[in-house]
Coordinates of N, CA, C and O in Angstrom, one line a residue:
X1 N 83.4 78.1 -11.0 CA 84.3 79.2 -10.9 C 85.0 79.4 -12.3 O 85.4 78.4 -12.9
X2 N 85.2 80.6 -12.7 CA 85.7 80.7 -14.2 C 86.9 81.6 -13.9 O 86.8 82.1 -12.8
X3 N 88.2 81.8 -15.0 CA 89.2 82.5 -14.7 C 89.5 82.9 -16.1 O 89.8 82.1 -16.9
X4 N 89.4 84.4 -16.5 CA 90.2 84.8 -17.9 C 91.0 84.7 -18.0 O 91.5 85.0 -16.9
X5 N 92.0 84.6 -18.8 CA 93.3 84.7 -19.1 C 93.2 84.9 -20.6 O 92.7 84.1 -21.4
X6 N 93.8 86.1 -20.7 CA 94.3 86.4 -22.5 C 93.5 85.9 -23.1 O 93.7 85.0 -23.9
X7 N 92.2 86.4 -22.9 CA 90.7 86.6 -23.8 C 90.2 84.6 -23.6 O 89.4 84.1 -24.4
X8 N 90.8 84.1 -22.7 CA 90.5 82.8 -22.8 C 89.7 82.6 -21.5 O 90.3 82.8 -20.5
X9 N 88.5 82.1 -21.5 CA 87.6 81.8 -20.2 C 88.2 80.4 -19.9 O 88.5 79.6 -20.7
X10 N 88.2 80.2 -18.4 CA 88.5 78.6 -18.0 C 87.7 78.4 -16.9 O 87.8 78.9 -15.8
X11 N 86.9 77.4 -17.3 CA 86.0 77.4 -16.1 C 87.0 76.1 -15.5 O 88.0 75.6 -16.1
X12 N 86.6 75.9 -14.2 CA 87.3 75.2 -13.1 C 87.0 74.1 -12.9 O 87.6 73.4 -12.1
X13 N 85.4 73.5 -13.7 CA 85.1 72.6 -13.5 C 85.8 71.6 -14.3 O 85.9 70.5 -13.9
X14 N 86.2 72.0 -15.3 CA 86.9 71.4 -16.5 C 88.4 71.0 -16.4 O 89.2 70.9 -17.3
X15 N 88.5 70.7 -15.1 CA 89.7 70.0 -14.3 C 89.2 69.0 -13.1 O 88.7 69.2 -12.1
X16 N 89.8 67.9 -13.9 CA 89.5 66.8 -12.8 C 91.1 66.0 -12.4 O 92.0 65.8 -13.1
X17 N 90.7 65.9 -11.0 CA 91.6 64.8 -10.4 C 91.1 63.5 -10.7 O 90.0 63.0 -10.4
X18 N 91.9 63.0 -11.3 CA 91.7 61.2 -11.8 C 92.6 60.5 -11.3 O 93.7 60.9 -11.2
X19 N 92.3 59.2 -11.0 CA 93.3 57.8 -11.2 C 93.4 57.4 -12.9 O 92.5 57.5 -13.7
X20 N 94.7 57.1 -13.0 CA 95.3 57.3 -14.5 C 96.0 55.9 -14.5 O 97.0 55.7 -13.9
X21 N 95.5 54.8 -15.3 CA 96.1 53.6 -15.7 C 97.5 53.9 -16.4 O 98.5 53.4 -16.0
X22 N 97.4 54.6 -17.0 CA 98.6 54.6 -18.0 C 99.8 55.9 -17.3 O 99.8 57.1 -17.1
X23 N 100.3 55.3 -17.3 CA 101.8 56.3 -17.1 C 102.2 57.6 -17.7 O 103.1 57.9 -18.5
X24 N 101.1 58.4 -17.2 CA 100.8 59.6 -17.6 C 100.4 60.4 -16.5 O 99.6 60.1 -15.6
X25 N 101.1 62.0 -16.6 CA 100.9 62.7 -15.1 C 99.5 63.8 -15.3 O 98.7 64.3 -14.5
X26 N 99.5 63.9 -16.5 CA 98.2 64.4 -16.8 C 97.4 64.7 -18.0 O 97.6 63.8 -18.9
X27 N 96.5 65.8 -18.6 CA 96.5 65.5 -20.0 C 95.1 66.5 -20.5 O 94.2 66.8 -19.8
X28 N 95.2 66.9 -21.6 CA 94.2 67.8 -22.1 C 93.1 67.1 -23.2 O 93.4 66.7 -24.3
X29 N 91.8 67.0 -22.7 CA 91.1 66.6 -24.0 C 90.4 67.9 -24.4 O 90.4 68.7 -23.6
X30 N 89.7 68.1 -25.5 CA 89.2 69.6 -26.2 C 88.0 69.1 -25.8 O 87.9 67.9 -25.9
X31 N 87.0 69.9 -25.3 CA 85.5 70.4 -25.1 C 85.2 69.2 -23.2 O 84.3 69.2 -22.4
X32 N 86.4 68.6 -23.1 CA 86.3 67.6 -22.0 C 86.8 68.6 -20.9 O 86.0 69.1 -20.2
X33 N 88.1 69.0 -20.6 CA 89.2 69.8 -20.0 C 90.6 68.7 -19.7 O 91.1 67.8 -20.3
X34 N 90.8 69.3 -18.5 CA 92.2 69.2 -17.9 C 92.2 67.6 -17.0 O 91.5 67.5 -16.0
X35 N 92.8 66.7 -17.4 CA 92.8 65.6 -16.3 C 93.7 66.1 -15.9 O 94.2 67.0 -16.5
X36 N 94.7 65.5 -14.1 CA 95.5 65.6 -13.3 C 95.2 64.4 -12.9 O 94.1 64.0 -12.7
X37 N 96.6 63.5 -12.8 CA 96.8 62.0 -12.8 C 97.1 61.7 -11.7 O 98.2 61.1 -11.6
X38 N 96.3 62.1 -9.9 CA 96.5 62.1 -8.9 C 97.8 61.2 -8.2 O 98.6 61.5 -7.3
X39 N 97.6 59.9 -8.9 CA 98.3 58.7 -8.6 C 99.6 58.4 -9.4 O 100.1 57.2 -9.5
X40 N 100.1 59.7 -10.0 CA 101.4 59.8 -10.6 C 102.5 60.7 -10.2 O 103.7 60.6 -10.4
X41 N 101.9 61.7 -9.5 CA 102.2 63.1 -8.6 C 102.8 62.8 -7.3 O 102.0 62.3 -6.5
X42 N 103.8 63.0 -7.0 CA 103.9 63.0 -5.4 C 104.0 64.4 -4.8 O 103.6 64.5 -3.6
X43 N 104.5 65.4 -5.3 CA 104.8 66.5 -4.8 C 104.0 67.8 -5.5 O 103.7 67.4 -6.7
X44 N 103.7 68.9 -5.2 CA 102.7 70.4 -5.4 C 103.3 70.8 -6.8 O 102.6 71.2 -7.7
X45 N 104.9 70.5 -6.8 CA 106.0 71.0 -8.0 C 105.2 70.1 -8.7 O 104.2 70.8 -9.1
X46 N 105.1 69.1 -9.0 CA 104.9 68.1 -10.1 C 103.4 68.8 -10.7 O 103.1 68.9 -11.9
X47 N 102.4 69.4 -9.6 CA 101.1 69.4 -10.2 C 101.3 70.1 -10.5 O 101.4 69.8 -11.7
X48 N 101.5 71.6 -10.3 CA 101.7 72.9 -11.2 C 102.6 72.9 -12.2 O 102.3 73.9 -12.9
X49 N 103.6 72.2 -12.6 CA 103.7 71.5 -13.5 C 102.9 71.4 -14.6 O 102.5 72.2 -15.4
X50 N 102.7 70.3 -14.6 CA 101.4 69.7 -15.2 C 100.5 70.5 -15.2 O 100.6 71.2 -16.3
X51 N 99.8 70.8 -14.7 CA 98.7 72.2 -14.9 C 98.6 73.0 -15.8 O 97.6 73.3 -16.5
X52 N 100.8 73.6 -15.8 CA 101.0 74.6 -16.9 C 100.8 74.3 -18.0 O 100.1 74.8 -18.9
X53 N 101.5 73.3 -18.1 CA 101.8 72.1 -19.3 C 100.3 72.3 -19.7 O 100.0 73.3 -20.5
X54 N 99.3 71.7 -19.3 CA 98.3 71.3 -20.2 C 97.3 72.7 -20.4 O 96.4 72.8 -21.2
X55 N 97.6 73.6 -19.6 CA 96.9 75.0 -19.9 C 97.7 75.7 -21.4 O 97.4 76.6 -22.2
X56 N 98.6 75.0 -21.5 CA 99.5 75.6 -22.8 C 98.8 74.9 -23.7 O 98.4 75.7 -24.5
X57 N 98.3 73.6 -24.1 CA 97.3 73.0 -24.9 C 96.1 73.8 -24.8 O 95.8 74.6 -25.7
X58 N 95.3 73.6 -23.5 CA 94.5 74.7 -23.8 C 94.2 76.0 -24.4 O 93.3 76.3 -25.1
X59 N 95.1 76.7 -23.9 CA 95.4 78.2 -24.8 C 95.5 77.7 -26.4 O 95.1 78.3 -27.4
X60 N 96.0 76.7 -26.4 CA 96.4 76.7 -28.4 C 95.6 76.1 -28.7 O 95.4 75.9 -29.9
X61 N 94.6 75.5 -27.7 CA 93.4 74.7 -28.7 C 92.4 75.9 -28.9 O 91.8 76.1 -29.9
X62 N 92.2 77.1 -27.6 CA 90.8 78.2 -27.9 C 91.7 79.6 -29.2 O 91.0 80.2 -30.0
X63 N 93.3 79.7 -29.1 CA 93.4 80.1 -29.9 C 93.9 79.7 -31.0 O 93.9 80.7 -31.7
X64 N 94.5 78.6 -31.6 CA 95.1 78.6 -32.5 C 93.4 78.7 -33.7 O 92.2 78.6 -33.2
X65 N 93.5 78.8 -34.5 CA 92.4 78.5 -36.0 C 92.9 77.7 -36.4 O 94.1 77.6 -36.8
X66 N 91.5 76.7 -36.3 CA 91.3 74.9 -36.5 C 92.1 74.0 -36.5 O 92.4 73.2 -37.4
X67 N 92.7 74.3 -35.0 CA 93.5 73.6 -34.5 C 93.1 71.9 -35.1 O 91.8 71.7 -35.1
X68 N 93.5 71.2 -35.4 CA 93.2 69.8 -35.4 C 94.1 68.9 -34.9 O 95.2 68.7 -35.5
X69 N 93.7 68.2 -33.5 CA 94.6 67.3 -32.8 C 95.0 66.2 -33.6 O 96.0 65.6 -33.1
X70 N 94.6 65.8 -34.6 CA 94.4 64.6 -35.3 C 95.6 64.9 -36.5 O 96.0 64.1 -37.3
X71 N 95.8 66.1 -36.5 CA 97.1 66.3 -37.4 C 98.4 66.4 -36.4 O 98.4 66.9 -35.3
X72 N 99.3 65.8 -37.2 CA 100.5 65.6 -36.3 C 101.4 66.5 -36.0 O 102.2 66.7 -35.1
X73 N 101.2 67.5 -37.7 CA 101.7 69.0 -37.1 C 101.5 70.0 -35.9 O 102.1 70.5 -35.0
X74 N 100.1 69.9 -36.5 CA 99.4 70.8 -34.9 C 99.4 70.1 -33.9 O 99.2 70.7 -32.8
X75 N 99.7 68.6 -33.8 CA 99.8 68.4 -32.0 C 101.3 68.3 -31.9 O 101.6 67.8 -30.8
X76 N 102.2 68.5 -32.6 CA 103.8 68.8 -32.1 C 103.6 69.6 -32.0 O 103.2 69.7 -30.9
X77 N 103.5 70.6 -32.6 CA 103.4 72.5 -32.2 C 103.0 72.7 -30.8 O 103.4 73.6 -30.1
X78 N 102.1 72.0 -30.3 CA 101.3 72.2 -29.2 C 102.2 71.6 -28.1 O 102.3 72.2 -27.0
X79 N 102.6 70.7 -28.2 CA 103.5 69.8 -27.5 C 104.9 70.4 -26.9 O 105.2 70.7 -25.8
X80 N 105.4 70.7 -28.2 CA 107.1 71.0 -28.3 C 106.3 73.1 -27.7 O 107.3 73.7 -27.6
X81 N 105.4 73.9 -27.4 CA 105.3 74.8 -26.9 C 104.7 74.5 -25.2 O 104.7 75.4 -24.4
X82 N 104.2 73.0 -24.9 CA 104.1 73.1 -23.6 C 104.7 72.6 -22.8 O 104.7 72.5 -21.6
X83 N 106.0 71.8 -24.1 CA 107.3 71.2 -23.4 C 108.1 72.4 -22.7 O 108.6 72.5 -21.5
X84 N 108.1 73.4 -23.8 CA 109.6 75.0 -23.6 C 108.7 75.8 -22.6 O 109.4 76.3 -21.7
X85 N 107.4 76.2 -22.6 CA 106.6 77.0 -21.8 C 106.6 76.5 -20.4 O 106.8 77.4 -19.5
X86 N 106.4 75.4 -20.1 CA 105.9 74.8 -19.1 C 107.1 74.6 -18.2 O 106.6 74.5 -17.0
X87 N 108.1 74.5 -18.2 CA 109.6 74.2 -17.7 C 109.6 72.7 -17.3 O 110.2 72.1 -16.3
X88 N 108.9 72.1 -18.4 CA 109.1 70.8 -17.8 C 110.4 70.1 -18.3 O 110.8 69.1 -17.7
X89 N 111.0 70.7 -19.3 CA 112.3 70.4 -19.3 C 113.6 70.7 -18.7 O 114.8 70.5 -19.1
X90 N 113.0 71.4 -17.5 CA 114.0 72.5 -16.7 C 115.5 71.2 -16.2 O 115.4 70.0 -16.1
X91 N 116.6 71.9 -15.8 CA 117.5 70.6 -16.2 C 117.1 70.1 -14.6 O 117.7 69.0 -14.5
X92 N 116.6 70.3 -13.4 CA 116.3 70.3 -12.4 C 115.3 68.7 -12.5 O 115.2 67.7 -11.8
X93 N 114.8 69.1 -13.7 CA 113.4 67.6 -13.7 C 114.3 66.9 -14.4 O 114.5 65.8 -14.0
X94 N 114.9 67.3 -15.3 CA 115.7 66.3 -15.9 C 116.5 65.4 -15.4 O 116.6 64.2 -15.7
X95 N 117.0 66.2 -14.4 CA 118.2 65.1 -13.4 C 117.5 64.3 -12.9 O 117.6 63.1 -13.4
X96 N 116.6 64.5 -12.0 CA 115.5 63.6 -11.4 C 115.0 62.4 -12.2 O 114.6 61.4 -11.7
X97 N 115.1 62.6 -13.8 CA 114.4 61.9 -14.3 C 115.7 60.6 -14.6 O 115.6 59.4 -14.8
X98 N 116.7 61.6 -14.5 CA 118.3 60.2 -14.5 C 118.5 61.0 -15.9 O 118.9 60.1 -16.6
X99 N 118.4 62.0 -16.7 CA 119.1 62.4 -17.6 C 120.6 63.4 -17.0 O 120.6 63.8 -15.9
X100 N 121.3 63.6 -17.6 CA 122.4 64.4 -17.1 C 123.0 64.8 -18.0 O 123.8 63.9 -18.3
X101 N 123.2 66.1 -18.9 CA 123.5 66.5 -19.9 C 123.2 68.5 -19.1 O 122.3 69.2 -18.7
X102 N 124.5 68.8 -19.3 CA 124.6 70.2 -18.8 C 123.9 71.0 -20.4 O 122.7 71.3 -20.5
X103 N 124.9 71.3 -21.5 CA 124.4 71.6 -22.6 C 123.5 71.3 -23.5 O 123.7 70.2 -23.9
X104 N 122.8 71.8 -24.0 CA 121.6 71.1 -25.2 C 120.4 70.7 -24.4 O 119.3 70.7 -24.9
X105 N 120.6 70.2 -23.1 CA 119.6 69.5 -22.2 C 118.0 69.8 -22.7 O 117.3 68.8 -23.1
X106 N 117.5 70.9 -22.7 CA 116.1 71.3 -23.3 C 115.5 71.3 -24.1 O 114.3 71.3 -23.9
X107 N 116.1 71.3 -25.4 CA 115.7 70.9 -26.7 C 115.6 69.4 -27.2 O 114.9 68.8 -28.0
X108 N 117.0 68.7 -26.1 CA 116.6 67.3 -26.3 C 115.2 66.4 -25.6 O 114.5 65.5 -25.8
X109 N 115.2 67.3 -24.6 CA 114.3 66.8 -23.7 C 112.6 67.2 -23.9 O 111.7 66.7 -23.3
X110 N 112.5 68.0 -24.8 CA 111.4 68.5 -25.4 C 111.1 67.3 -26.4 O 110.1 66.6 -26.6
X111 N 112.2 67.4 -27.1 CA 111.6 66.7 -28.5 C 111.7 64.8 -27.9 O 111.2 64.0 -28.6
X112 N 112.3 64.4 -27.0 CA 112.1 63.5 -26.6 C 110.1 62.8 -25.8 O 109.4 61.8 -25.9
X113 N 109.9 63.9 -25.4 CA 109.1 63.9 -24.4 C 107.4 64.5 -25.9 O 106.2 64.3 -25.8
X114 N 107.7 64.9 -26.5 CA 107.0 65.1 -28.0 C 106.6 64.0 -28.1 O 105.5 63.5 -27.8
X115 N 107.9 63.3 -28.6 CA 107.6 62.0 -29.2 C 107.2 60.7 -28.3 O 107.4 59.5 -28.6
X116 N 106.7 61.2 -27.1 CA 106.5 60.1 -26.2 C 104.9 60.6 -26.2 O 104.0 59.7 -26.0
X117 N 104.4 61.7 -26.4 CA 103.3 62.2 -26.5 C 102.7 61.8 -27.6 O 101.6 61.3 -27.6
X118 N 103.5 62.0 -28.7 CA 102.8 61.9 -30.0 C 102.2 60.0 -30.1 O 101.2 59.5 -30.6
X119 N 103.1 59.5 -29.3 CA 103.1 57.8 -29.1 C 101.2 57.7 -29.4 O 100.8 57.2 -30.4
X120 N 100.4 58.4 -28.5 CA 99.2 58.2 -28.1 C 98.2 58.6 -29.0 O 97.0 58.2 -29.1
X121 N 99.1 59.6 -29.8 CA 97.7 59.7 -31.2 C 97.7 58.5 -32.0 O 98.8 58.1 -32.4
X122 N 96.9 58.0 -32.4 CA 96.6 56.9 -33.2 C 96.3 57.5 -34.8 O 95.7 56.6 -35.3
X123 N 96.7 58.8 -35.8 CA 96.9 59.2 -36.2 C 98.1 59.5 -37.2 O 98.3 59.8 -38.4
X124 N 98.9 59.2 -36.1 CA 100.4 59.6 -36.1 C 101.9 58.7 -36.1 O 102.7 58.6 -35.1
X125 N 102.2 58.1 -37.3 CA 103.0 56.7 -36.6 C 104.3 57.4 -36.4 O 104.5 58.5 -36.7
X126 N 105.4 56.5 -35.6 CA 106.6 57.4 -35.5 C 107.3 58.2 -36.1 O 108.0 59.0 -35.6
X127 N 107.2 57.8 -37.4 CA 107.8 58.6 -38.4 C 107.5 59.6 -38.9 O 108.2 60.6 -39.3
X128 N 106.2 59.3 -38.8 CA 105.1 60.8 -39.1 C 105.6 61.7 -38.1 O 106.1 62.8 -38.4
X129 N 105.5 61.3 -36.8 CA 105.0 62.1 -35.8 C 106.9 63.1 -35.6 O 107.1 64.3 -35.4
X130 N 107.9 62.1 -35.9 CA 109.3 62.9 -36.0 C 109.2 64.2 -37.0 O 109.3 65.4 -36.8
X131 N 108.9 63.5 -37.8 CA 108.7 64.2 -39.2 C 107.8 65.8 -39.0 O 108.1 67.0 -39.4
X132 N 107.0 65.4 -38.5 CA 105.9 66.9 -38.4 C 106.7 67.6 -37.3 O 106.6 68.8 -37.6
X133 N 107.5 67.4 -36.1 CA 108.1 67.7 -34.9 C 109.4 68.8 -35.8 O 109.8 69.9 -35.4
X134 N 109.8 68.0 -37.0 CA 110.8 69.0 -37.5 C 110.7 69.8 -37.9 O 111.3 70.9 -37.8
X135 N 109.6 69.4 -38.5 CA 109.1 70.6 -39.6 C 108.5 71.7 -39.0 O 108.1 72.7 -39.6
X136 N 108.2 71.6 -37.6 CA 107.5 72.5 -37.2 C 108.2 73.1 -36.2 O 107.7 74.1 -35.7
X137 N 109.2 72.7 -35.8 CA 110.2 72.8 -34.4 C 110.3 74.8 -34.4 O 109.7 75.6 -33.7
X138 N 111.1 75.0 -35.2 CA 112.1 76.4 -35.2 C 110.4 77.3 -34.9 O 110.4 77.8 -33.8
X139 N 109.4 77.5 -35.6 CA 108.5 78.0 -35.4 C 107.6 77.9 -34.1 O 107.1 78.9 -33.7
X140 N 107.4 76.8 -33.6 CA 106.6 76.1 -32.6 C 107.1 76.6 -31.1 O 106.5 77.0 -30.2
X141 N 108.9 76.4 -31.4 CA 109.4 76.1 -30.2 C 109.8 77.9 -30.2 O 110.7 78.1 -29.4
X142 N 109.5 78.8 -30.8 CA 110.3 80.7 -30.6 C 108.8 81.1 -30.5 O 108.7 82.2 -30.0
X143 N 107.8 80.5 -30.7 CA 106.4 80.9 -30.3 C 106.2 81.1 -28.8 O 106.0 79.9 -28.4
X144 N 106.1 82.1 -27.8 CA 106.3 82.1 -26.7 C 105.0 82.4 -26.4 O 105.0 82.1 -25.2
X145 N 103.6 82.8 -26.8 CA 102.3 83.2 -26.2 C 101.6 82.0 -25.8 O 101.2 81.1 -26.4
X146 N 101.7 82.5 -24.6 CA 100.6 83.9 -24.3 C 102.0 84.9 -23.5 O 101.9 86.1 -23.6
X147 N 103.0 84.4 -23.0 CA 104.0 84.6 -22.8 C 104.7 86.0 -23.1 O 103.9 86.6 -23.8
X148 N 105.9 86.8 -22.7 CA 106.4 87.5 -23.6 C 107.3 86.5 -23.8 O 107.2 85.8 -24.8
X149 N 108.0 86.3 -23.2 CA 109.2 84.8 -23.2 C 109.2 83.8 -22.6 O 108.7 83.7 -21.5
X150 N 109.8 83.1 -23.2 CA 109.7 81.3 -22.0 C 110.5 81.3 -20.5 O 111.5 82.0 -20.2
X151 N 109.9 80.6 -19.7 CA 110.5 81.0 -18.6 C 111.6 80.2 -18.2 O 112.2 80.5 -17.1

């Protein structure tokens, strides 16, 4: 089954339910698709979630031009837009997660959750990966498409 969205084809096969060793709820590889980390999820919220989250990778991998995951800029850009897109920093997950900060809450929790992402590229050492997250923040994170605005 395939679904267009904003000139972007998604076939359906290209999402798998997995058992996931690593403490991770889900995740995007390019030309592979969508994992969903069955055994990290307890609730429907959490998967669509996740879903969004990594369909926001997707969209920036079929649109961005030559995207390269292997650069640290382009996978913060991608990151820090499926952190603010996706509402996974909504302050609602946040509490849950034991954070509690009324103001600022989303931007910290973006760029926190970045750099827990970036952890995984082997590309990217911490410093790098802070580094490219700044430099690319103010642009990455007001970038709202496919969107008109973040939700």
């Amino acid at each position: 089954m395939f679904l267009q969205i904003v000139g972007v084809t998604i076939d359906f096969c290209n999402f798998q339910a997995v058992h996931c060793d690593n403490e991770i709820a889900g995740g995007f590889n390019p030309g592979e698709g969508i994992l969903i980390c069955g055994n990290h999820l307890t609730m429907q919220d959490e998967v669509t979630q996740v879903v969004i989250h990594e369909l926001i990778h997707a969209y920036d991998d079929c649109k961005a031009k030559n995207l390269d995951w292997s650069n640290c800029a382009h996978h913060a850009c991608s990151e820090i837009r499926a952190g603010h897109l996706s509402g996974d920093c909504h302050y609602k997950r946040e509490l849950l997660r034991g954070y509690l900060k009324i103001r600022g809450h989303e931007p910290e929790c973006i760029k926190r959750r970045v750099m827990k992402s970036m952890k995984a590229n082997p590309n990217c050492s911490e410093a790098a990966a802070k580094d490219a997250m700044e430099a690319v923040w103010d642009v990455c994170y007001n970038d709202t498409q496919p969107f008109d605005r973040a939700p």
